[in-house]
Amino acid sequence: MKKYLFVDRDGTLIAEPPDQQIDAYDKLALLPGVIPALRRCSEAGYELVMVTNQDGLGTDSFPEAQFWGPHKLMLQIFESQGVRFADTLIDRSFPHENLPTRKPGTGLMHSYLADDGWSRRASAMVGDRATDLQFAANIGVRGFQLGEGLYDWDEIARVLCEAPRRAEVERVTRETRIRVRVDLDRPGAATIATGLGFFDHMLEQIAKHAGIGLSLECAGDTHIDEHHTVEDCALALGQALRQALGDKRGIGRYGAALEPAEAAAAIVLPMDESLARAALDLSGRPYFVFDGSFPRERVGELPTELVPHFFRSLCETLGANLHLAVRGDNAHHMVEGCFKAVARALRLALRREGAELPSTKGML
């Protein structure tokens, strides 16, 4: 979903003079750090919308002719540095009029508030006054107040653009009850409990070798068989990973090693006599290809036929394209090699490389 960064003008983008009117060119001064911060937010997918109170604009106390010249110059400076405002909303009333269009009132925001096509949770408001924070609360977005001892522009950009990539998913069916928590940026000891010991061990391999924090608890109908537990754990894990990725800006996207001799070489992982090969694309389009056969039907409590089924189910909810192949003689080594190879591919695909969206389509 679209996300907005709503921004106040005077005292937020530009310094506010004692008379609180920027009605001359020599009064125009950008605040420190505002351009790189807004450029970073734009690159991270935020659409910028200016929302400003301009007391009495158009009256004798603040003629329009004195306002638009400095204002347009300010916009030109921002645009020359790659910062463009998608919309500018100006309230012209005086405080004593108490009009609903004046911040913290939301009268200027009717078209935005009637639109369900943007995320309130992902959007934010930046201003220099308590009324800006109240405005943020009134429209249902997070608020940041600039000022000494509060936030500066560099910190605001850091918080907005480096937000922790975490998610928690609960999946409840007649066959299973699952809770999954993932943190893509803070690896740690995995906490896994599915009732299937070897399967727990394989999920631990995903957490360890993908470099993510993972907690997964499952109460399933293993008294019937293992199928529902393995399948539903994969579906819940894929859903959690997808939620944590957000809009996918800045990710590596592809989990494949690049070699001069083979431009799309896969992650190749040996384990004694076995060899597993995985190539991954977080494209948003689920697709799974498997090449391999296991020399026995079970490893511990895990039927080997459920290994490709696990990864197919994971791809469905993660929105991933995965090619996985394995060969060997020892089923334990082969299964573990599959999980480790996919985890290493995930590590590459999930890593942050900047703020751009790795797609020419404009979405993933």
Short mmCIF file of C-alpha atoms in Angstrom, two decimals:
data_model
loop_
_atom_site.label_atom_id
_atom_site.label_comp_id
_atom_site.label_asym_id
_atom_site.label_seq_id
_atom_site.Cartn_x
_atom_site.Cartn_y
_atom_site.Cartn_z
CA MET A 1 0.00 0.00 0.00
CA LYS A 2 1.02 3.58 -0.58
CA LYS A 3 2.61 5.42 2.35
CA TYR A 4 2.74 9.17 2.94
CA LEU A 5 5.05 11.45 4.84
CA PHE A 6 3.01 14.53 5.77
CA VAL A 7 5.28 17.49 6.53
CA ASP A 8 4.69 20.90 8.10
CA ARG A 9 6.46 23.84 6.43
CA ASP A 10 7.56 26.72 8.71
CA GLY A 11 9.85 25.48 11.46
CA THR A 12 10.04 22.06 9.83
CA LEU A 13 11.28 22.48 6.27
CA ILE A 14 12.43 26.06 6.66
CA ALA A 15 13.37 28.23 9.61
CA GLU A 16 10.51 30.26 11.06
CA PRO A 17 11.33 33.97 11.60
CA PRO A 18 10.15 35.89 14.70
CA ASP A 19 7.17 37.39 12.85
CA GLN A 20 6.20 33.88 11.62
CA GLN A 21 5.88 34.96 7.99
CA ILE A 22 8.26 34.02 5.17
CA ASP A 23 7.20 36.95 2.97
CA ALA A 24 10.60 37.87 1.52
CA TYR A 25 13.43 35.94 -0.17
CA ASP A 26 15.96 36.89 2.49
CA LYS A 27 13.82 35.14 5.12
CA LEU A 28 14.03 31.79 3.32
CA ALA A 29 16.44 29.34 5.01
CA LEU A 30 16.26 25.54 4.87
CA LEU A 31 16.66 23.61 8.10
CA PRO A 32 19.84 21.53 8.53
CA GLY A 33 19.64 17.99 7.15
CA VAL A 34 16.19 18.36 5.62
CA ILE A 35 17.18 17.67 1.99
CA PRO A 36 19.12 14.40 2.51
CA ALA A 37 16.48 13.18 4.96
CA LEU A 38 13.57 13.82 2.60
CA ARG A 39 15.48 12.39 -0.35
CA ARG A 40 16.12 9.26 1.66
CA CYS A 41 12.44 9.01 2.59
CA SER A 42 11.42 9.48 -1.05
CA GLU A 43 13.79 6.71 -2.13
CA ALA A 44 12.27 4.50 0.56
CA GLY A 45 8.84 4.89 -1.05
CA TYR A 46 7.23 7.72 0.89
CA GLU A 47 5.10 10.23 -1.02
CA LEU A 48 5.64 13.71 0.42
CA VAL A 49 2.67 15.93 1.24
CA MET A 50 3.11 19.41 2.73
CA VAL A 51 0.42 20.51 5.20
CA THR A 52 0.82 24.05 6.49
CA ASN A 53 -1.09 26.77 8.34
CA GLN A 54 -0.43 30.21 6.82
CA ASP A 55 -2.24 32.69 9.07
CA GLY A 56 -4.32 35.13 7.05
CA LEU A 57 -2.72 34.34 3.69
CA GLY A 58 -4.39 36.56 1.09
CA THR A 59 -5.38 39.27 3.58
CA ASP A 60 -3.79 42.68 4.09
CA SER A 61 -1.62 41.25 6.88
CA PHE A 62 -0.11 38.64 4.53
CA PRO A 63 -0.55 39.48 0.84
CA GLU A 64 -0.30 36.49 -1.52
CA ALA A 65 2.22 38.26 -3.76
CA GLN A 66 4.72 38.19 -0.90
CA PHE A 67 4.15 34.49 -0.18
CA TRP A 68 4.38 32.68 -3.51
CA GLY A 69 7.82 33.87 -4.62
CA PRO A 70 9.76 32.45 -1.62
CA HIS A 71 7.47 29.40 -1.52
CA LYS A 72 8.07 28.50 -5.18
CA LEU A 73 11.80 29.06 -4.77
CA MET A 74 11.78 26.64 -1.83
CA LEU A 75 10.04 24.00 -3.96
CA GLN A 76 12.52 24.54 -6.80
CA ILE A 77 15.44 24.02 -4.42
CA PHE A 78 13.93 20.78 -3.15
CA GLU A 79 13.16 19.51 -6.66
CA SER A 80 16.69 20.29 -7.84
CA GLN A 81 17.91 17.90 -5.14
CA GLY A 82 15.50 15.10 -6.01
CA VAL A 83 12.82 15.97 -3.45
CA ARG A 84 9.33 16.45 -4.87
CA PHE A 85 6.11 17.10 -2.99
CA ALA A 86 3.15 15.24 -4.45
CA ASP A 87 0.69 17.68 -2.88
CA THR A 88 0.66 20.94 -0.92
CA LEU A 89 -2.25 21.69 1.43
CA ILE A 90 -2.49 25.24 2.79
CA ASP A 91 -4.92 26.58 5.37
CA ARG A 92 -5.26 30.38 5.23
CA SER A 93 -7.35 30.97 8.36
CA PHE A 94 -6.44 32.75 11.60
CA PRO A 95 -6.27 30.78 14.86
CA HIS A 96 -9.25 32.62 16.40
CA GLU A 97 -11.52 31.46 13.57
CA ASN A 98 -11.26 27.82 14.74
CA LEU A 99 -11.89 26.47 11.27
CA PRO A 100 -11.77 22.68 10.79
CA THR A 101 -9.23 23.09 8.00
CA ARG A 102 -6.60 24.47 10.36
CA LYS A 103 -4.21 21.97 11.94
CA PRO A 104 -4.74 20.08 14.15
CA GLY A 105 -8.14 19.94 12.42
CA THR A 106 -8.37 17.55 9.49
CA GLY A 107 -10.57 19.55 7.11
CA LEU A 108 -7.80 19.73 4.50
CA MET A 109 -7.46 15.94 4.58
CA HIS A 110 -10.92 14.84 3.47
CA SER A 111 -9.76 13.26 0.21
CA TYR A 112 -6.95 11.39 1.98
CA LEU A 113 -9.11 10.20 4.86
CA ALA A 114 -11.70 8.89 2.41
CA ASP A 115 -9.04 6.90 0.55
CA ASP A 116 -8.30 3.37 1.81
CA GLY A 117 -5.44 2.92 -0.66
CA TRP A 118 -2.69 4.04 1.71
CA SER A 119 -1.32 2.62 4.95
CA ARG A 120 -1.91 4.66 8.11
CA ARG A 121 0.46 2.37 10.00
CA ALA A 122 3.34 2.97 7.57
CA SER A 123 2.74 6.72 7.12
CA ALA A 124 3.92 9.56 9.36
CA MET A 125 3.73 13.31 10.08
CA VAL A 126 6.64 15.64 10.87
CA GLY A 127 6.20 19.06 12.46
CA ASP A 128 7.67 21.41 15.04
CA ARG A 129 4.67 21.96 17.31
CA ALA A 130 2.43 19.98 19.61
CA THR A 131 -0.45 20.75 17.24
CA ASP A 132 1.40 18.82 14.53
CA LEU A 133 1.51 15.77 16.80
CA GLN A 134 -2.20 16.19 17.51
CA PHE A 135 -2.84 16.44 13.78
CA ALA A 136 -0.91 13.18 13.30
CA ALA A 137 -3.06 11.49 15.93
CA ASN A 138 -6.24 12.86 14.35
CA ILE A 139 -5.44 11.31 10.96
CA GLY A 140 -4.15 8.08 12.49
CA VAL A 141 -0.42 8.24 11.66
CA ARG A 142 2.77 8.37 13.69
CA GLY A 143 4.00 11.84 14.63
CA PHE A 144 7.53 13.25 14.96
CA GLN A 145 8.25 16.63 16.54
CA LEU A 146 11.40 18.49 15.56
CA GLY A 147 13.23 20.42 18.23
CA GLU A 148 16.02 20.42 20.75
CA GLY A 149 15.87 17.30 22.85
CA LEU A 150 13.32 15.80 20.46
CA TYR A 151 13.99 14.64 16.89
CA ASP A 152 16.22 16.03 14.17
CA TRP A 153 15.84 15.23 10.48
CA ASP A 154 18.63 12.67 10.40
CA GLU A 155 17.04 10.66 13.21
CA ILE A 156 13.58 10.86 11.64
CA ALA A 157 14.91 9.48 8.36
CA ARG A 158 16.73 6.70 10.21
CA VAL A 159 13.61 5.65 12.11
CA LEU A 160 11.37 5.77 9.03
CA CYS A 161 13.76 4.11 6.59
CA GLU A 162 15.39 1.55 8.86
CA ALA A 163 12.28 0.35 10.63
CA PRO A 164 12.74 -3.12 12.13
CA ARG A 165 11.51 -5.80 9.76
CA ARG A 166 9.47 -7.92 12.14
CA ALA A 167 6.20 -9.80 11.93
CA GLU A 168 4.06 -12.12 14.00
CA VAL A 169 1.51 -14.49 12.48
CA GLU A 170 -1.00 -16.78 14.14
CA ARG A 171 -2.55 -19.48 11.99
CA VAL A 172 -5.41 -21.54 13.43
CA THR A 173 -7.18 -24.35 11.61
CA ARG A 174 -8.99 -27.51 12.70
CA GLU A 175 -5.71 -29.39 12.31
CA THR A 176 -3.08 -26.99 13.66
CA ARG A 177 -2.55 -23.94 15.85
CA ILE A 178 0.64 -22.06 14.94
CA ARG A 179 2.32 -18.88 16.14
CA VAL A 180 5.35 -17.55 14.24
CA ARG A 181 7.53 -14.53 15.03
CA VAL A 182 10.33 -13.41 12.72
CA ASP A 183 12.91 -10.62 12.86
CA LEU A 184 14.85 -10.21 9.63
CA ASP A 185 17.48 -7.92 11.12
CA ARG A 186 18.27 -9.46 14.51
CA PRO A 187 19.41 -13.07 14.39
CA GLY A 188 19.31 -15.04 17.58
CA ALA A 189 18.79 -18.49 19.00
CA ALA A 190 15.74 -20.03 17.33
CA THR A 191 12.85 -21.24 19.48
CA ILE A 192 11.10 -24.08 17.65
CA ALA A 193 8.49 -26.54 18.95
CA THR A 194 6.40 -28.47 16.41
CA GLY A 195 6.23 -31.89 18.04
CA LEU A 196 8.48 -33.32 15.30
CA GLY A 197 12.08 -33.39 16.48
CA PHE A 198 13.88 -33.62 13.15
CA PHE A 199 11.57 -31.00 11.63
CA ASP A 200 12.41 -28.67 14.54
CA HIS A 201 16.09 -29.20 13.74
CA MET A 202 15.49 -28.25 10.08
CA LEU A 203 13.63 -25.06 10.99
CA GLU A 204 16.54 -24.16 13.25
CA GLN A 205 18.78 -24.47 10.17
CA ILE A 206 16.63 -21.89 8.35
CA ALA A 207 16.95 -19.41 11.21
CA LYS A 208 20.68 -19.96 11.68
CA HIS A 209 21.78 -19.89 8.06
CA ALA A 210 19.32 -17.22 6.87
CA GLY A 211 20.53 -15.01 9.73
CA ILE A 212 17.08 -14.21 11.10
CA GLY A 213 15.33 -14.35 14.45
CA LEU A 214 12.69 -17.08 14.46
CA SER A 215 10.20 -18.38 16.99
CA LEU A 216 7.69 -21.02 15.88
CA GLU A 217 5.27 -23.01 18.01
CA CYS A 218 2.85 -25.53 16.57
CA ALA A 219 0.21 -27.74 18.16
CA GLY A 220 -0.82 -30.10 15.37
CA ASP A 221 -2.68 -33.34 14.77
CA THR A 222 0.48 -35.45 14.62
CA HIS A 223 -1.54 -38.34 16.04
CA ILE A 224 -3.03 -38.57 12.54
CA ASP A 225 0.17 -37.89 10.57
CA GLU A 226 2.82 -35.21 9.99
CA HIS A 227 1.36 -33.63 6.85
CA HIS A 228 -0.75 -30.83 8.35
CA THR A 229 1.96 -29.75 10.78
CA VAL A 230 4.67 -29.51 8.10
CA GLU A 231 2.43 -27.83 5.52
CA ASP A 232 0.85 -25.30 7.87
CA CYS A 233 4.19 -24.38 9.46
CA ALA A 234 5.50 -23.60 5.98
CA LEU A 235 2.44 -21.49 5.14
CA ALA A 236 2.65 -19.54 8.40
CA LEU A 237 6.41 -19.00 8.09
CA GLY A 238 6.09 -17.76 4.52
CA GLN A 239 3.31 -15.36 5.54
CA ALA A 240 5.41 -13.97 8.40
CA LEU A 241 8.44 -13.48 6.17
CA ARG A 242 6.36 -11.69 3.57
CA GLN A 243 4.82 -9.36 6.14
CA ALA A 244 8.22 -8.55 7.64
CA LEU A 245 9.57 -7.66 4.18
CA GLY A 246 7.00 -4.87 3.79
CA ASP A 247 7.28 -3.23 0.36
CA LYS A 248 10.65 -4.99 -0.22
CA ARG A 249 12.54 -1.78 -0.91
CA GLY A 250 16.29 -2.19 -0.57
CA ILE A 251 16.35 -6.00 -0.46
CA GLY A 252 18.76 -8.14 -2.47
CA ARG A 253 15.72 -10.01 -3.87
CA TYR A 254 17.75 -12.80 -5.46
CA GLY A 255 19.32 -15.60 -3.46
CA ALA A 256 21.86 -16.81 -5.97
CA ALA A 257 25.60 -16.47 -6.19
CA LEU A 258 26.83 -14.67 -9.27
CA GLU A 259 29.84 -16.14 -11.05
CA PRO A 260 31.43 -15.00 -14.32
CA ALA A 261 30.95 -18.45 -15.83
CA GLU A 262 27.30 -18.74 -14.80
CA ALA A 263 25.36 -15.52 -14.31
CA ALA A 264 22.58 -17.18 -12.33
CA ALA A 265 24.53 -19.74 -10.37
CA ALA A 266 22.67 -21.17 -7.40
CA ILE A 267 23.71 -21.49 -3.80
CA VAL A 268 25.56 -24.79 -3.81
CA LEU A 269 25.91 -26.44 -0.43
CA PRO A 270 27.82 -29.69 0.14
CA MET A 271 27.17 -31.95 3.13
CA ASP A 272 29.48 -34.93 3.09
CA GLU A 273 28.47 -37.02 0.05
CA SER A 274 25.34 -34.93 -0.70
CA LEU A 275 25.02 -31.70 -2.65
CA ALA A 276 22.06 -29.30 -2.50
CA ARG A 277 21.49 -26.43 -4.91
CA ALA A 278 19.03 -23.56 -4.37
CA ALA A 279 18.18 -20.44 -6.40
CA LEU A 280 15.60 -18.01 -5.03
CA ASP A 281 13.75 -14.92 -6.27
CA LEU A 282 11.43 -12.94 -3.96
CA SER A 283 9.44 -11.91 -7.00
CA GLY A 284 5.98 -11.99 -5.49
CA ARG A 285 5.09 -14.82 -7.89
CA PRO A 286 5.05 -18.26 -6.20
CA TYR A 287 6.72 -21.03 -8.19
CA PHE A 288 8.63 -24.10 -7.07
CA VAL A 289 10.76 -26.59 -8.99
CA PHE A 290 12.33 -29.62 -7.28
CA ASP A 291 14.81 -32.11 -8.66
CA GLY A 292 15.86 -35.00 -6.46
CA SER A 293 14.80 -38.22 -4.74
CA PHE A 294 15.56 -39.52 -1.29
CA PRO A 295 16.88 -43.05 -0.59
CA ARG A 296 14.49 -43.68 2.31
CA GLU A 297 10.97 -42.64 3.27
CA ARG A 298 11.61 -41.00 6.65
CA VAL A 299 14.26 -39.13 8.62
CA GLY A 300 13.20 -39.24 12.24
CA GLU A 301 9.50 -38.29 12.35
CA LEU A 302 9.70 -36.41 9.01
CA PRO A 303 8.55 -38.16 5.83
CA THR A 304 10.98 -37.20 3.08
CA GLU A 305 8.07 -36.70 0.65
CA LEU A 306 7.09 -33.68 2.76
CA VAL A 307 10.44 -31.92 2.18
CA PRO A 308 9.55 -30.58 -1.30
CA HIS A 309 5.98 -30.04 -0.10
CA PHE A 310 7.28 -27.82 2.72
CA PHE A 311 9.19 -25.60 0.30
CA ARG A 312 6.30 -25.47 -2.17
CA SER A 313 3.98 -24.28 0.62
CA LEU A 314 6.58 -21.76 1.80
CA CYS A 315 6.76 -20.30 -1.73
CA GLU A 316 2.98 -19.93 -1.89
CA THR A 317 2.68 -17.50 1.02
CA LEU A 318 6.12 -15.88 0.73
CA GLY A 319 5.56 -15.16 -2.96
CA ALA A 320 8.88 -16.73 -3.95
CA ASN A 321 10.28 -18.52 -6.95
CA LEU A 322 12.52 -21.35 -5.73
CA HIS A 323 14.50 -23.91 -7.70
CA LEU A 324 15.86 -26.65 -5.46
CA ALA A 325 17.87 -29.73 -6.39
CA VAL A 326 19.63 -32.36 -4.29
CA ARG A 327 21.65 -35.54 -4.82
CA GLY A 328 23.38 -37.90 -2.45
CA ASP A 329 23.21 -41.24 -0.65
CA ASN A 330 22.32 -40.29 2.94
CA ALA A 331 18.76 -39.01 3.36
CA HIS A 332 19.60 -37.10 6.54
CA HIS A 333 22.42 -35.23 4.80
CA MET A 334 20.28 -34.56 1.73
CA VAL A 335 17.32 -33.12 3.66
CA GLU A 336 19.55 -31.00 5.87
CA GLY A 337 21.45 -29.79 2.81
CA CYS A 338 18.15 -28.66 1.23
CA PHE A 339 17.17 -26.60 4.28
CA LYS A 340 20.62 -25.06 4.63
CA ALA A 341 20.90 -24.18 0.92
CA VAL A 342 17.48 -22.50 0.91
CA ALA A 343 18.40 -20.65 4.11
CA ARG A 344 21.62 -19.36 2.56
CA ALA A 345 19.66 -18.22 -0.50
CA LEU A 346 17.23 -16.43 1.83
CA ARG A 347 20.15 -14.71 3.56
CA LEU A 348 21.19 -13.13 0.25
CA ALA A 349 17.65 -12.27 -0.86
CA LEU A 350 16.65 -10.67 2.47
CA ARG A 351 19.75 -8.55 2.95
CA ARG A 352 19.40 -4.79 2.70
CA GLU A 353 21.35 -3.08 -0.07
CA GLY A 354 19.86 0.43 -0.03
CA ALA A 355 16.39 1.87 -0.46
CA GLU A 356 15.51 1.19 -4.11
CA LEU A 357 12.88 -1.31 -5.19
CA PRO A 358 14.69 -4.11 -7.07
CA SER A 359 12.17 -4.27 -9.92
CA THR A 360 11.42 -2.32 -13.11
CA LYS A 361 7.70 -3.03 -12.57
CA GLY A 362 7.47 -0.58 -9.66
CA MET A 363 6.29 -3.28 -7.23
CA LEU A 364 7.17 -6.77 -6.00
#
